Amino acid sequence: MKSVTIQGPGQVAVLDVADPVLPDAAGAIVEVEATAICGSDLHFYDGDLPLFPVAVGHEAIGTVVEVGDDIQRFAVGDRVLVASVAGCGACRGCATGDPIACLGGAKVFGSGELGGAQSDLLAVPAADFQLLAIPDGVSDEAALLLTDNLATGWAGARRAGVQPGDTVVVWGLGAVGQCAVRSALAQGAERVLAFDPVAGRRDLAVAAGAIALAGDPVTAVLEATQGLGADSVIDAVANDQTLDAAFAAVRSSGTISVIGIHGLDPYPLGILMGVFRSITLRMTTAPVQSTWAELVPLVQSGRLDAAGIFTHTFPLAEAGAAYAAVAARSADCLKVLLAP
């Protein structure tokens, strides 16, 4: 089969590799019909996570083509979406629907331990836990977002403690940030103030109901809140600069929710002022499976709009060009779908 592999910074290869086999009796093989490039994939491409070579990709929808003997919920021929974060599916942590709580440790597809989803075929362990039949009324693009980006944005807003009437800030308006904007509004935020250095990305957030911040974003937040700061900040970038800005822009007793991927270097946390101002800091990789019960009905009803996030489609064979387009972080290329 074909599989996208990052060989080094900026080096993408589409390789012929052996087809995957069932991981165990509880596993399944999914023939990938569509996959996508996530902002976190760029950390491999940019060299921030130098784990080379690595078969990449953790967002996939497709058709089940093989199942283990212990599978109960799925059969060959079912169209499914695959949660980007995997748990064992059998422990008390996974019983909550949250793979991050897996007692065996959560694993992410396309990061070294599990196969990459940017492939023709994907081996899925604990498939009854990892898979979801694509629901009626959910487009393929929305289903792809439910594997990661929409779940991450939703979880980021939940962990920000968004309450009706709140002012919420979102740093970074890539696909995850755009989903966080829409999620915060759906959860009752009165205002979502959104910042990205790319004007076109701010425009997309405005179209979804946000208020764009221009100039120095911290100054803009303080001006918009009469100097108090925002009730919560959702950081979808999570580099040192955006984390510093989050602490500067959040009000005393506010919450910072980090859903971006920081690099391997430590962040110098100003703990004294955090304690003095009673700041709550929360961080998460998306608990994907636990978000579906809330998200699927909202997407089906149109109360949470998943349209407009995907801007480009490339064939899997042209993954190198697709990565270069996403890495440019331009206004017109927000998220790329790869079709095998």
JSON list of N, CA, C and O in Angstrom, two decimals, residues 304-323:
[
{"chain": "A", "resi": 304, "resn": "LEU", "atom": "N", "xyz": [-24.05, 23.32, 14.95]},
{"chain": "A", "resi": 304, "resn": "LEU", "atom": "CA", "xyz": [-22.60, 23.52, 14.92]},
{"chain": "A", "resi": 304, "resn": "LEU", "atom": "C", "xyz": [-22.16, 23.28, 13.49]},
{"chain": "A", "resi": 304, "resn": "LEU", "atom": "O", "xyz": [-22.21, 22.16, 12.98]},
{"chain": "A", "resi": 305, "resn": "ASP", "atom": "N", "xyz": [-21.76, 24.36, 12.84]},
{"chain": "A", "resi": 305, "resn": "ASP", "atom": "CA", "xyz": [-21.43, 24.32, 11.42]},
{"chain": "A", "resi": 305, "resn": "ASP", "atom": "C", "xyz": [-20.00, 23.83, 11.24]},
{"chain": "A", "resi": 305, "resn": "ASP", "atom": "O", "xyz": [-19.06, 24.43, 11.75]},
{"chain": "A", "resi": 306, "resn": "ALA", "atom": "N", "xyz": [-19.85, 22.73, 10.49]},
{"chain": "A", "resi": 306, "resn": "ALA", "atom": "CA", "xyz": [-18.52, 22.19, 10.22]},
{"chain": "A", "resi": 306, "resn": "ALA", "atom": "C", "xyz": [-18.02, 22.56, 8.83]},
{"chain": "A", "resi": 306, "resn": "ALA", "atom": "O", "xyz": [-16.96, 22.08, 8.42]},
{"chain": "A", "resi": 307, "resn": "ALA", "atom": "N", "xyz": [-18.75, 23.40, 8.11]},
{"chain": "A", "resi": 307, "resn": "ALA", "atom": "CA", "xyz": [-18.37, 23.72, 6.73]},
{"chain": "A", "resi": 307, "resn": "ALA", "atom": "C", "xyz": [-17.29, 24.80, 6.71]},
{"chain": "A", "resi": 307, "resn": "ALA", "atom": "O", "xyz": [-17.13, 25.58, 7.64]},
{"chain": "A", "resi": 308, "resn": "GLY", "atom": "N", "xyz": [-16.54, 24.81, 5.62]},
{"chain": "A", "resi": 308, "resn": "GLY", "atom": "CA", "xyz": [-15.59, 25.88, 5.36]},
{"chain": "A", "resi": 308, "resn": "GLY", "atom": "C", "xyz": [-14.21, 25.68, 5.96]},
{"chain": "A", "resi": 308, "resn": "GLY", "atom": "O", "xyz": [-13.32, 26.52, 5.77]},
{"chain": "A", "resi": 309, "resn": "ILE", "atom": "N", "xyz": [-14.00, 24.59, 6.70]},
{"chain": "A", "resi": 309, "resn": "ILE", "atom": "CA", "xyz": [-12.69, 24.34, 7.30]},
{"chain": "A", "resi": 309, "resn": "ILE", "atom": "C", "xyz": [-11.72, 23.77, 6.24]},
{"chain": "A", "resi": 309, "resn": "ILE", "atom": "O", "xyz": [-10.57, 24.20, 6.15]},
{"chain": "A", "resi": 310, "resn": "PHE", "atom": "N", "xyz": [-12.19, 22.82, 5.46]},
{"chain": "A", "resi": 310, "resn": "PHE", "atom": "CA", "xyz": [-11.37, 22.27, 4.38]},
{"chain": "A", "resi": 310, "resn": "PHE", "atom": "C", "xyz": [-11.35, 23.23, 3.20]},
{"chain": "A", "resi": 310, "resn": "PHE", "atom": "O", "xyz": [-12.40, 23.68, 2.74]},
{"chain": "A", "resi": 311, "resn": "THR", "atom": "N", "xyz": [-10.17, 23.55, 2.74]},
{"chain": "A", "resi": 311, "resn": "THR", "atom": "CA", "xyz": [-10.03, 24.49, 1.63]},
{"chain": "A", "resi": 311, "resn": "THR", "atom": "C", "xyz": [-9.40, 23.87, 0.39]},
{"chain": "A", "resi": 311, "resn": "THR", "atom": "O", "xyz": [-9.55, 24.41, -0.70]},
{"chain": "A", "resi": 312, "resn": "HIS", "atom": "N", "xyz": [-8.70, 22.73, 0.54]},
{"chain": "A", "resi": 312, "resn": "HIS", "atom": "CA", "xyz": [-7.99, 22.14, -0.59]},
{"chain": "A", "resi": 312, "resn": "HIS", "atom": "C", "xyz": [-8.07, 20.61, -0.51]},
{"chain": "A", "resi": 312, "resn": "HIS", "atom": "O", "xyz": [-8.16, 20.04, 0.59]},
{"chain": "A", "resi": 313, "resn": "THR", "atom": "N", "xyz": [-8.02, 19.98, -1.68]},
{"chain": "A", "resi": 313, "resn": "THR", "atom": "CA", "xyz": [-7.93, 18.53, -1.78]},
{"chain": "A", "resi": 313, "resn": "THR", "atom": "C", "xyz": [-6.75, 18.18, -2.68]},
{"chain": "A", "resi": 313, "resn": "THR", "atom": "O", "xyz": [-6.60, 18.75, -3.77]},
{"chain": "A", "resi": 314, "resn": "PHE", "atom": "N", "xyz": [-5.93, 17.24, -2.21]},
{"chain": "A", "resi": 314, "resn": "PHE", "atom": "CA", "xyz": [-4.80, 16.73, -2.99]},
{"chain": "A", "resi": 314, "resn": "PHE", "atom": "C", "xyz": [-4.89, 15.21, -3.05]},
{"chain": "A", "resi": 314, "resn": "PHE", "atom": "O", "xyz": [-5.37, 14.58, -2.08]},
{"chain": "A", "resi": 315, "resn": "PRO", "atom": "N", "xyz": [-4.42, 14.59, -4.13]},
{"chain": "A", "resi": 315, "resn": "PRO", "atom": "CA", "xyz": [-4.28, 13.14, -4.09]},
{"chain": "A", "resi": 315, "resn": "PRO", "atom": "C", "xyz": [-3.16, 12.74, -3.13]},
{"chain": "A", "resi": 315, "resn": "PRO", "atom": "O", "xyz": [-2.20, 13.50, -2.92]},
{"chain": "A", "resi": 316, "resn": "LEU", "atom": "N", "xyz": [-3.27, 11.56, -2.54]},
{"chain": "A", "resi": 316, "resn": "LEU", "atom": "CA", "xyz": [-2.26, 11.10, -1.60]},
{"chain": "A", "resi": 316, "resn": "LEU", "atom": "C", "xyz": [-0.87, 11.11, -2.23]},
{"chain": "A", "resi": 316, "resn": "LEU", "atom": "O", "xyz": [0.12, 11.42, -1.54]},
{"chain": "A", "resi": 317, "resn": "ALA", "atom": "N", "xyz": [-0.79, 10.81, -3.51]},
{"chain": "A", "resi": 317, "resn": "ALA", "atom": "CA", "xyz": [0.50, 10.77, -4.19]},
{"chain": "A", "resi": 317, "resn": "ALA", "atom": "C", "xyz": [1.20, 12.12, -4.21]},
{"chain": "A", "resi": 317, "resn": "ALA", "atom": "O", "xyz": [2.42, 12.19, -4.39]},
{"chain": "A", "resi": 318, "resn": "GLU", "atom": "N", "xyz": [0.44, 13.20, -4.02]},
{"chain": "A", "resi": 318, "resn": "GLU", "atom": "CA", "xyz": [1.03, 14.54, -4.03]},
{"chain": "A", "resi": 318, "resn": "GLU", "atom": "C", "xyz": [1.11, 15.12, -2.61]},
{"chain": "A", "resi": 318, "resn": "GLU", "atom": "O", "xyz": [1.01, 16.33, -2.40]},
{"chain": "A", "resi": 319, "resn": "ALA", "atom": "N", "xyz": [1.36, 14.24, -1.64]},
{"chain": "A", "resi": 319, "resn": "ALA", "atom": "CA", "xyz": [1.40, 14.67, -0.25]},
{"chain": "A", "resi": 319, "resn": "ALA", "atom": "C", "xyz": [2.49, 15.71, 0.00]},
{"chain": "A", "resi": 319, "resn": "ALA", "atom": "O", "xyz": [2.33, 16.61, 0.83]},
{"chain": "A", "resi": 320, "resn": "GLY", "atom": "N", "xyz": [3.60, 15.61, -0.71]},
{"chain": "A", "resi": 320, "resn": "GLY", "atom": "CA", "xyz": [4.66, 16.59, -0.53]},
{"chain": "A", "resi": 320, "resn": "GLY", "atom": "C", "xyz": [4.19, 18.00, -0.83]},
{"chain": "A", "resi": 320, "resn": "GLY", "atom": "O", "xyz": [4.45, 18.93, -0.07]},
{"chain": "A", "resi": 321, "resn": "ALA", "atom": "N", "xyz": [3.49, 18.15, -1.95]},
{"chain": "A", "resi": 321, "resn": "ALA", "atom": "CA", "xyz": [2.95, 19.46, -2.31]},
{"chain": "A", "resi": 321, "resn": "ALA", "atom": "C", "xyz": [1.88, 19.90, -1.32]},
{"chain": "A", "resi": 321, "resn": "ALA", "atom": "O", "xyz": [1.78, 21.09, -0.98]},
{"chain": "A", "resi": 322, "resn": "ALA", "atom": "N", "xyz": [1.10, 18.95, -0.84]},
{"chain": "A", "resi": 322, "resn": "ALA", "atom": "CA", "xyz": [0.05, 19.28, 0.13]},
{"chain": "A", "resi": 322, "resn": "ALA", "atom": "C", "xyz": [0.65, 19.80, 1.43]},
{"chain": "A", "resi": 322, "resn": "ALA", "atom": "O", "xyz": [0.18, 20.80, 2.00]},
{"chain": "A", "resi": 323, "resn": "TYR", "atom": "N", "xyz": [1.69, 19.14, 1.91]},
{"chain": "A", "resi": 323, "resn": "TYR", "atom": "CA", "xyz": [2.34, 19.60, 3.14]},
{"chain": "A", "resi": 323, "resn": "TYR", "atom": "C", "xyz": [2.94, 20.98, 2.95]},
{"chain": "A", "resi": 323, "resn": "TYR", "atom": "O", "xyz": [2.85, 21.85, 3.85]}
]
